[in-house]
CSV table of C-alpha atoms and ligand atoms in Angstrom, one decimal:
chain,number,residue,atom,x,y,z
A,199,MET,CA,83.0,120.2,102.0
A,200,ARG,CA,81.5,118.7,105.1
A,201,ALA,CA,83.8,116.8,107.4
A,202,LEU,CA,84.0,112.9,106.9
A,203,SER,CA,82.9,110.5,109.6
A,204,LYS,CA,83.8,111.3,113.2
A,205,THR,CA,85.0,107.7,113.5
A,206,LEU,CA,88.0,108.7,111.4
A,207,GLU,CA,88.9,111.1,114.2
A,208,ILE,CA,88.7,108.2,116.7
A,209,ILE,CA,90.7,105.5,115.0
A,210,GLU,CA,94.2,105.6,113.5
A,211,GLU,CA,95.6,103.8,110.5
A,212,SER,CA,97.6,100.8,111.5
A,213,PRO,CA,101.1,102.2,112.3
A,214,LEU,CA,102.6,98.8,111.1
A,215,THR,CA,101.0,98.9,107.6
A,216,GLY,CA,101.8,102.7,107.5
A,217,PHE,CA,105.4,102.1,108.4
A,218,ASP,CA,105.7,99.2,105.9
A,219,ALA,CA,104.3,101.3,103.1
A,220,LYS,CA,107.1,103.8,103.7
A,221,VAL,CA,109.8,101.2,103.8
A,222,LYS,CA,108.5,99.6,100.6
A,223,LYS,CA,108.4,103.0,98.8
A,224,MET,CA,112.0,103.6,99.9
A,225,LYS,CA,113.0,100.3,98.6
A,226,GLN,CA,111.2,100.9,95.2
A,227,GLU,CA,113.2,104.1,95.0
A,228,GLY,CA,116.4,102.1,95.3
A,229,ALA,CA,117.2,102.3,99.0
A,230,ASP,CA,119.2,99.3,100.2
A,231,ILE,CA,117.1,98.3,103.1
A,232,ILE,CA,116.7,95.0,104.9
A,233,ALA,CA,113.1,94.9,106.0
A,234,LEU,CA,112.8,93.3,109.4
A,235,ASN,CA,109.7,95.3,110.1
A,236,VAL,CA,107.1,93.0,108.4
A,237,GLY,CA,105.1,90.4,110.0
A,238,GLN,CA,105.0,87.9,107.3
A,239,PRO,CA,106.8,84.7,106.5
A,240,ASP,CA,109.2,84.9,103.5
A,241,PHE,CA,108.7,81.2,102.3
A,242,GLU,CA,107.3,80.1,99.0
A,243,VAL,CA,103.7,78.9,99.0
A,244,PRO,CA,103.8,75.3,100.4
A,245,LYS,CA,103.9,72.7,97.6
A,246,SER,CA,100.7,71.0,99.0
A,247,MET,CA,98.8,74.3,98.7
A,248,ARG,CA,100.2,75.0,95.2
A,249,LEU,CA,98.9,71.6,94.1
A,250,ALA,CA,95.6,72.1,95.7
A,251,ILE,CA,95.3,75.5,93.9
A,252,LYS,CA,96.1,73.7,90.5
A,253,ALA,CA,93.4,71.1,91.2
A,254,VAL,CA,90.7,73.5,92.2
A,255,ALA,CA,91.6,75.8,89.2
A,256,GLU,CA,91.1,73.0,86.8
A,257,GLY,CA,87.5,72.5,88.0
A,258,ALA,CA,85.0,75.0,86.7
A,259,GLY,CA,82.9,77.3,88.8
A,260,ASN,CA,83.1,78.4,92.4
A,261,ASN,CA,82.2,81.8,91.1
A,262,PHE,CA,79.1,82.5,93.1
A,263,TYR,CA,78.3,83.8,96.5
A,264,THR,CA,78.8,81.3,99.2
A,265,PRO,CA,76.9,81.0,102.6
A,266,VAL,CA,78.1,83.8,104.9
A,267,PRO,CA,80.2,81.7,107.2
A,268,GLY,CA,81.6,79.6,104.3
A,269,PHE,CA,80.6,76.6,102.4
A,270,PRO,CA,79.5,73.7,104.7
A,271,GLU,CA,82.4,71.6,103.3
A,272,THR,CA,84.8,74.4,104.1
A,273,ARG,CA,83.6,74.5,107.7
A,274,ASN,CA,83.9,70.7,107.9
A,275,ALA,CA,87.4,71.1,106.4
A,276,LEU,CA,88.3,73.5,109.3
A,277,VAL,CA,87.0,70.9,111.8
A,278,LYS,CA,89.5,68.5,110.2
A,279,PHE,CA,92.3,70.9,110.5
A,280,HIS,CA,91.6,71.6,114.1
A,281,GLU,CA,91.3,68.0,114.9
A,282,GLN,CA,94.3,66.9,113.1
A,283,MET,CA,96.8,69.8,113.6
A,284,TYR,CA,95.8,71.0,117.1
A,285,GLY,CA,93.7,68.1,118.5
A,286,ALA,CA,90.7,70.3,119.2
A,287,VAL,CA,87.2,69.0,118.6
A,288,TYR,CA,84.6,71.4,117.0
A,289,GLN,CA,81.5,71.2,114.8
A,290,ALA,CA,81.3,72.7,111.4
A,291,GLY,CA,78.8,75.3,112.7
A,292,ASP,CA,81.4,76.6,115.2
A,293,PHE,CA,83.5,78.2,112.4
A,294,VAL,CA,83.3,81.3,110.3
A,295,PHE,CA,85.8,81.5,107.4
A,296,THR,CA,87.0,85.1,107.1
A,297,SER,CA,89.2,87.3,105.0
A,298,GLY,CA,92.4,86.8,107.0
A,299,ALA,CA,92.5,86.6,110.7
A,300,LYS,CA,92.2,90.3,110.8
A,301,GLU,CA,88.6,90.2,109.7
A,302,ALA,CA,87.9,87.5,112.3
A,303,VAL,CA,89.4,89.8,114.9
A,304,ALA,CA,87.2,92.7,113.7
A,305,LEU,CA,84.0,90.6,113.6
A,306,SER,CA,84.6,89.2,117.1
A,307,ILE,CA,85.3,92.5,118.7
A,308,GLY,CA,82.2,93.9,116.9
A,309,THR,CA,80.0,91.0,118.2
A,310,ILE,CA,81.1,91.6,121.8
A,311,ILE,CA,82.1,95.3,122.1
A,312,GLY,CA,79.7,98.2,121.7
A,313,SER,CA,79.2,101.7,122.8
A,314,GLY,CA,80.6,102.3,126.4
A,315,ASP,CA,82.0,98.7,126.8
A,316,GLU,CA,85.5,98.1,127.8
A,317,ALA,CA,88.0,95.6,126.6
A,318,ILE,CA,91.2,94.6,128.4
A,319,LEU,CA,94.4,94.4,126.2
A,320,ILE,CA,97.4,92.7,127.5
A,321,ALA,CA,100.3,94.8,126.5
A,322,PRO,CA,102.5,95.0,124.5
A,323,TYR,CA,99.7,94.3,122.1
A,324,TRP,CA,99.1,94.2,118.3
A,325,SER,CA,97.8,97.7,117.6
A,326,THR,CA,94.8,96.6,115.4
A,327,TYR,CA,92.8,95.4,118.6
A,328,LYS,CA,92.9,98.9,120.0
A,329,GLU,CA,91.7,100.6,116.8
A,330,LEU,CA,88.9,98.1,116.4
A,331,ILE,CA,87.7,98.4,119.9
A,332,LYS,CA,87.4,102.2,119.4
A,333,PHE,CA,85.8,101.6,116.0
A,334,PHE,CA,83.0,99.8,117.6
A,335,GLY,CA,82.5,102.4,120.3
A,336,GLY,CA,84.4,100.7,123.1
A,337,LYS,CA,87.3,101.6,125.3
A,338,GLN,CA,90.6,99.7,125.7
A,339,VAL,CA,91.9,99.2,129.0
A,340,VAL,CA,95.7,98.3,128.9
A,341,VAL,CA,97.3,96.0,131.3
A,342,ASP,CA,101.0,95.7,131.1
A,343,THR,CA,102.8,92.3,131.4
A,344,LYS,CA,105.6,91.3,133.7
A,345,LYS,CA,109.3,91.8,132.8
A,346,ASN,CA,109.4,88.5,131.0
A,347,SER,CA,106.1,89.5,129.0
A,348,HIS,CA,104.0,87.0,130.8
A,349,MET,CA,100.7,88.0,132.3
A,350,ASP,CA,100.5,89.9,135.5
A,351,ILE,CA,97.3,88.3,136.9
A,352,GLU,CA,97.0,90.8,139.8
A,353,LYS,CA,97.1,93.8,137.5
A,354,LEU,CA,94.6,92.1,135.2
A,355,LYS,CA,92.1,91.6,138.0
A,356,LYS,CA,92.5,95.3,139.1
A,357,ALA,CA,91.7,96.5,135.6
A,358,ILE,CA,88.2,95.0,135.6
A,359,THR,CA,85.3,97.4,136.0
A,360,ASN,CA,81.5,97.0,135.7
A,361,HIS,CA,82.0,98.0,132.0
A,362,THR,CA,84.5,95.3,131.2
A,363,LYS,CA,83.1,92.9,128.6
A,364,ALA,CA,86.2,91.0,127.2
A,365,ILE,CA,89.8,90.2,127.4
A,366,ILE,CA,91.9,90.0,124.3
A,367,VAL,CA,94.7,87.5,124.6
A,368,ASN,CA,97.4,86.8,121.9
A,369,SER,CA,99.7,83.8,122.4
A,370,PRO,CA,102.2,83.2,120.8
A,371,ASN,CA,102.4,87.0,121.2
A,372,ASN,CA,103.1,89.6,118.7
A,373,PRO,CA,105.3,91.4,119.5
A,374,SER,CA,106.9,89.8,122.7
A,375,GLY,CA,107.1,86.2,121.5
A,376,ALA,CA,105.7,85.1,124.8
A,377,VAL,CA,103.6,81.8,124.9
A,378,TYR,CA,101.3,81.7,127.8
A,379,SER,CA,101.3,78.7,129.9
A,380,LYS,CA,98.3,76.5,130.7
A,381,GLU,CA,98.4,77.7,134.3
A,382,GLU,CA,98.3,81.4,133.1
A,383,LEU,CA,95.4,80.6,130.8
A,384,GLU,CA,93.4,78.8,133.5
A,385,MET,CA,93.8,81.9,135.7
A,386,LEU,CA,92.6,84.1,132.9
A,387,VAL,CA,89.5,81.8,132.3
A,388,MET,CA,88.9,81.7,136.0
A,389,ILE,CA,88.8,85.5,136.1
A,390,ALA,CA,86.6,85.5,133.0
A,391,ASN,CA,84.2,83.2,134.7
A,392,GLU,CA,84.1,85.1,138.0
A,393,ASN,CA,83.4,88.4,136.2
A,394,ASP,CA,81.3,87.0,133.2
A,395,LEU,CA,83.7,88.2,130.6
A,396,TYR,CA,84.3,87.0,127.0
A,397,ILE,CA,87.7,86.0,125.8
A,398,ILE,CA,89.1,86.7,122.3
A,399,SER,CA,92.1,84.4,121.9
A,400,ASP,CA,94.1,85.2,118.9
A,401,GLU,CA,96.2,82.1,118.1
A,402,ILE,CA,97.5,83.0,114.6
A,403,TYR,CA,101.0,82.1,115.4
A,404,ASN,CA,100.2,78.8,117.1
A,405,THR,CA,102.3,76.6,114.9
A,406,ILE,CA,105.5,78.7,115.5
A,407,VAL,CA,106.5,77.7,118.9
A,408,PHE,CA,110.1,76.9,120.2
A,409,GLY,CA,110.7,74.3,122.8
A,410,VAL,CA,107.8,75.2,125.1
A,411,ASP,CA,104.4,73.5,125.6
A,412,TYR,CA,101.7,75.4,123.6
A,413,THR,CA,98.2,75.7,125.0
A,414,SER,CA,95.2,76.8,123.0
A,415,MET,CA,92.2,78.4,124.8
A,416,ALA,CA,90.4,75.4,123.4
A,417,ASP,CA,92.3,73.3,125.9
A,418,ILE,CA,91.1,75.3,128.9
A,419,LYS,CA,88.0,73.9,130.6
A,420,GLY,CA,85.3,76.4,131.4
A,421,SER,CA,86.3,78.7,128.4
A,422,GLU,CA,83.9,76.9,126.0
A,423,GLU,CA,81.0,79.2,126.1
A,424,ARG,CA,82.7,82.5,126.6
A,425,SER,CA,85.7,82.3,124.1
A,426,ILE,CA,86.3,82.9,120.5
A,427,ILE,CA,89.6,81.6,118.9
A,428,ILE,CA,91.0,83.4,115.9
A,429,ASN,CA,93.4,81.6,113.5
A,430,GLY,CA,94.1,81.2,109.9
A,431,PHE,CA,96.8,80.2,107.3
A,432,SER,CA,98.6,83.5,106.8
A,433,LYS,CA,101.5,82.8,109.1
A,434,ASN,CA,101.6,79.1,109.4
A,435,ALA,CA,101.5,78.5,105.6
A,436,SER,CA,103.2,81.8,104.5
A,437,VAL,CA,100.2,83.0,102.5
A,438,THR,CA,99.5,86.4,104.0
A,439,GLY,CA,98.1,87.8,100.7
A,440,TYR,CA,95.6,84.9,100.2
A,441,ARG,CA,93.6,86.1,103.3
A,442,LEU,CA,92.7,82.9,104.9
A,443,GLY,CA,91.5,83.2,108.4
A,444,TYR,CA,88.6,82.2,110.6
A,445,ALA,CA,86.9,82.5,114.1
A,446,VAL,CA,85.8,79.5,116.0
A,447,SER,CA,83.5,79.4,119.1
A,448,LYS,CA,81.3,76.9,120.8
A,449,ASN,CA,79.0,79.6,121.7
A,450,GLN,CA,76.3,79.7,118.9
A,451,ASN,CA,75.2,83.3,119.8
A,452,ILE,CA,78.7,84.5,119.1
A,453,ILE,CA,78.8,82.8,115.8
A,454,LYS,CA,75.4,84.2,114.9
A,455,GLY,CA,76.7,87.7,115.8
A,456,ILE,CA,79.7,87.3,113.6
A,457,ILE,CA,77.7,86.1,110.8
A,458,LYS,CA,75.2,89.0,111.2
A,459,ILE,CA,78.1,91.5,110.9
A,460,LYS,CA,79.9,89.7,108.1
A,461,SER,CA,76.7,89.4,106.1
A,462,ASN,CA,76.6,93.2,105.9
A,463,PHE,CA,80.4,93.7,105.5
A,464,SER,CA,82.1,91.3,103.0
A,465,GLY,CA,79.2,88.8,102.6
A,466,ASN,CA,81.4,85.9,102.2
A,467,THR,CA,85.1,85.1,101.9
A,468,ASN,CA,86.7,84.2,98.6
A,469,SER,CA,84.9,81.1,97.3
A,470,PHE,CA,87.9,79.9,95.4
A,471,PHE,CA,90.1,79.6,98.4
A,472,GLN,CA,87.4,78.0,100.4
A,473,LYS,CA,87.7,75.2,98.1
A,474,ILE,CA,91.4,75.0,98.3
A,475,ILE,CA,91.1,74.6,102.0
A,476,CYS,CA,88.7,71.7,101.3
A,477,GLU,CA,91.2,70.1,98.9
A,478,ILE,CA,94.0,70.2,101.4
A,479,ALA,CA,91.9,68.8,104.2
A,480,ASP,CA,90.7,66.0,101.9
A,481,ASN,CA,93.9,65.1,100.1
A,482,ARG,CA,97.0,66.8,101.5
A,483,MET,CA,96.7,67.0,105.2
A,484,ASP,CA,99.9,65.2,106.1
A,485,ALA,CA,101.9,67.0,103.4
A,486,ILE,CA,100.8,70.5,104.6
A,487,LYS,CA,101.5,69.5,108.2
A,488,TYR,CA,105.0,68.5,107.3
A,489,GLU,CA,105.6,71.7,105.5
A,490,ILE,CA,104.4,73.8,108.3
A,491,GLU,CA,106.8,72.0,110.6
A,492,GLU,CA,109.7,72.5,108.2
A,493,MET,CA,109.0,76.3,108.3
A,494,ARG,CA,108.8,76.3,112.1
A,495,LYS,CA,112.2,74.5,112.2
A,496,GLU,CA,113.7,77.2,110.0
A,497,PHE,CA,112.1,80.0,112.2
A,498,GLU,CA,113.8,78.3,115.2
A,499,LEU,CA,117.3,78.5,113.6
A,500,ARG,CA,116.8,82.2,112.8
A,501,LYS,CA,115.4,82.7,116.2
A,502,ASN,CA,118.6,81.3,117.8
A,503,TYR,CA,120.8,83.3,115.6
A,504,ILE,CA,119.1,86.7,116.1
A,505,SER,CA,118.5,86.2,119.7
A,506,SER,CA,122.3,85.4,120.5
A,507,SER,CA,123.5,88.1,118.1
A,508,LEU,CA,121.3,90.9,119.6
A,509,ALA,CA,122.2,89.8,123.1
A,510,ALA,CA,125.9,90.1,122.2
A,511,LEU,CA,125.2,93.8,121.1
A,512,ASP,CA,123.6,94.4,124.5
A,513,PHE,CA,120.0,94.4,123.3
A,514,GLU,CA,118.3,92.9,126.4
A,515,HIS,CA,115.5,90.5,125.8
A,516,THR,CA,113.7,87.3,126.7
A,517,ALA,CA,114.2,84.7,124.0
A,518,PRO,CA,111.0,84.3,122.0
A,519,GLU,CA,109.0,81.3,122.9
A,520,GLY,CA,106.9,81.5,119.8
A,521,SER,CA,106.0,83.7,116.8
A,522,PHE,CA,108.7,85.3,114.7
A,523,TYR,CA,109.7,88.4,116.5
A,524,LEU,CA,112.4,89.4,118.9
A,525,TRP,CA,111.3,92.0,121.3
A,526,CYS,CA,114.1,93.8,122.8
A,527,LYS,CA,115.3,96.8,124.8
A,528,ILE,CA,117.3,99.5,123.1
A,529,PRO,CA,120.6,99.8,124.9
A,530,ARG,CA,120.3,102.7,127.4
A,531,ASN,CA,123.7,104.2,126.5
A,532,LEU,CA,122.2,105.0,123.0
A,533,LYS,CA,119.8,107.4,124.7
A,534,MET,CA,117.1,107.0,122.0
A,535,ASN,CA,113.5,106.3,122.0
A,536,SER,CA,112.0,103.7,119.8
A,537,LYS,CA,110.9,106.0,116.9
A,538,ASP,CA,114.4,107.7,116.9
A,539,PHE,CA,116.2,104.5,117.1
A,540,CYS,CA,114.1,102.9,114.2
A,541,SER,CA,114.7,106.2,112.0
A,542,PHE,CA,118.3,106.0,112.7
A,543,MET,CA,118.4,102.3,111.7
A,544,LEU,CA,116.5,103.0,108.6
A,545,LYS,CA,119.1,105.4,107.4
A,546,LYS,CA,121.6,102.6,108.2
A,547,GLY,CA,119.7,100.1,106.0
A,548,VAL,CA,117.6,98.1,108.5
A,549,ALA,CA,113.9,98.6,109.0
A,550,LEU,CA,112.7,97.8,112.5
A,551,THR,CA,109.5,98.4,114.3
A,552,PRO,CA,109.3,100.9,117.2
A,553,GLY,CA,108.1,99.5,120.4
A,554,ILE,CA,105.7,102.5,120.9
A,555,PHE,CA,103.5,101.0,118.3
A,556,PHE,CA,102.5,98.3,120.8
A,557,GLY,CA,101.6,100.3,123.7
A,558,LYS,CA,102.6,103.6,125.5
A,559,SER,CA,105.0,101.9,128.0
A,560,TYR,CA,107.2,100.3,125.4
A,561,ASP,CA,109.0,103.4,123.8
A,562,GLY,CA,112.3,101.8,125.1
A,563,TYR,CA,111.8,98.7,122.8
A,564,ILE,CA,112.0,97.5,119.3
A,565,ARG,CA,110.4,94.6,117.4
A,566,ILE,CA,112.7,92.7,115.0
A,567,SER,CA,111.0,90.2,112.7
A,568,PHE,CA,113.1,87.2,111.9
A,569,ALA,CA,110.7,86.1,109.1
A,570,SER,CA,113.6,86.9,106.7
A,571,SER,CA,116.3,84.8,105.2
A,572,MET,CA,119.4,83.9,107.2
A,573,SER,CA,121.6,85.8,104.9
A,574,ASN,CA,119.5,89.0,105.3
A,575,LEU,CA,119.6,88.5,109.1
A,576,HIS,CA,123.4,88.2,109.0
A,577,GLU,CA,123.7,91.4,107.0
A,578,ALA,CA,121.2,93.2,109.2
A,579,VAL,CA,123.2,92.2,112.4
A,580,LYS,CA,126.3,93.6,110.8
A,581,ARG,CA,124.6,96.9,110.0
A,582,ILE,CA,123.1,97.1,113.5
A,583,GLU,CA,126.5,96.5,115.0
A,584,LYS,CA,128.1,99.1,112.8
A,585,ALA,CA,125.4,101.6,113.5
A,586,VAL,CA,125.4,101.1,117.3
A,587,ASN,CA,129.2,101.3,117.4
A,588,SER,CA,129.3,104.6,115.4
A,589,LYS,CA,126.7,106.1,117.7
A,590,GLU,CA,128.6,105.2,120.9
A,591,THR,CA,131.9,106.9,119.7
B,89,PLP,N1,96.7,88.7,114.7
B,89,PLP,C1,98.0,89.1,115.0
B,89,PLP,C2,98.5,89.0,116.4
B,89,PLP,C3,98.8,89.4,114.0
B,89,PLP,O1,100.1,89.8,114.2
B,89,PLP,C4,98.2,89.5,112.6
B,89,PLP,C5,99.1,89.9,111.5
B,89,PLP,O2,100.1,90.6,111.7
B,89,PLP,C6,97.0,89.1,112.4
B,89,PLP,C7,96.2,88.7,113.6
B,89,PLP,C8,96.3,89.2,111.1
B,89,PLP,O3,96.5,88.0,110.4
B,89,PLP,P1,95.9,87.9,108.9
B,89,PLP,O4,97.0,88.4,107.9
B,89,PLP,O5,95.6,86.5,108.6
B,89,PLP,O6,94.9,88.9,108.7
């Protein structure tokens, strides 16, 4: 048989979904594992969303193709969400409703990056960005952050070449939990303006922030024409499986590009769920805002617990400012790289994510998702403590 596409030789399967499939299989086969590797909230579907689903299900229809970027009323609903939840003012035509934020990231990268173009990734980074840049023929240029996982502006400036087209920024960050300050983002926009670069700002964790001010790219003057913001409902409403995401930009050429690619890929996003978003925006805005905040509060309790427990076990880290990940160093005395440590812990009943999945320089790190119940976290900490102590002696 002839070889399959060369693209398959260039890109890799997401290590995160690959590793998760392995953990799930082990659990199905009866292994007692606490899965702190997954990047998804563990909460029930919010009541306001369940009620919206019921209301939409009772009406007939919604079974035909929709306009590629979404029903006009869905795009209007997103305007309302942005105004009421994030205080950002957009027009309906600025939005494209997508199958999860992941599709919005893919379409945005495809709209900007082509053969020979470079995109800057701020590391540690979510691995999908890298694979998508390669998929569209581009090259990733990785810029490491400072020790506290905040941006190193000088390094960022040095990474720019004549081929650079975009900077991808993710705040709150997966995996580091860093929330970039307004000043950092202003610097980034200044650099983008000076070098005529686009900015893809992935803000999927923007409602999960702990005690620091959150700044969206939408708040930064001068970013309007060169930025795309990615967001959705997977993480804030705990509905990862529903695939509710979107891209928003004030640059209509970008939106046209995204629509052009999407029209040939998925055509449109699930019509039924588009209507659910409308239902919530029309009738349940306050309720969903309340429920999202309740989930954030629960994440904060878990963050406090996991951060202090792991610090007591000598896992050095900066306390997360947002998202639901603890990004920590593997204690040196264990003398293990990230994959070895995670394999070791998997045998001891806790699934963690190796730091190497988030960039070459991070083999000394692990990512712990605290999107798991407090009782799971208690048990996981016990198992980590026991495993680490057994290794030391
Ligand atoms: N962006 C980041 C930084 C993520 O961590 C994830 C999921 O883990 C996504 C985007 C994708 O979100 P969705 O599930 O809505 O596709």
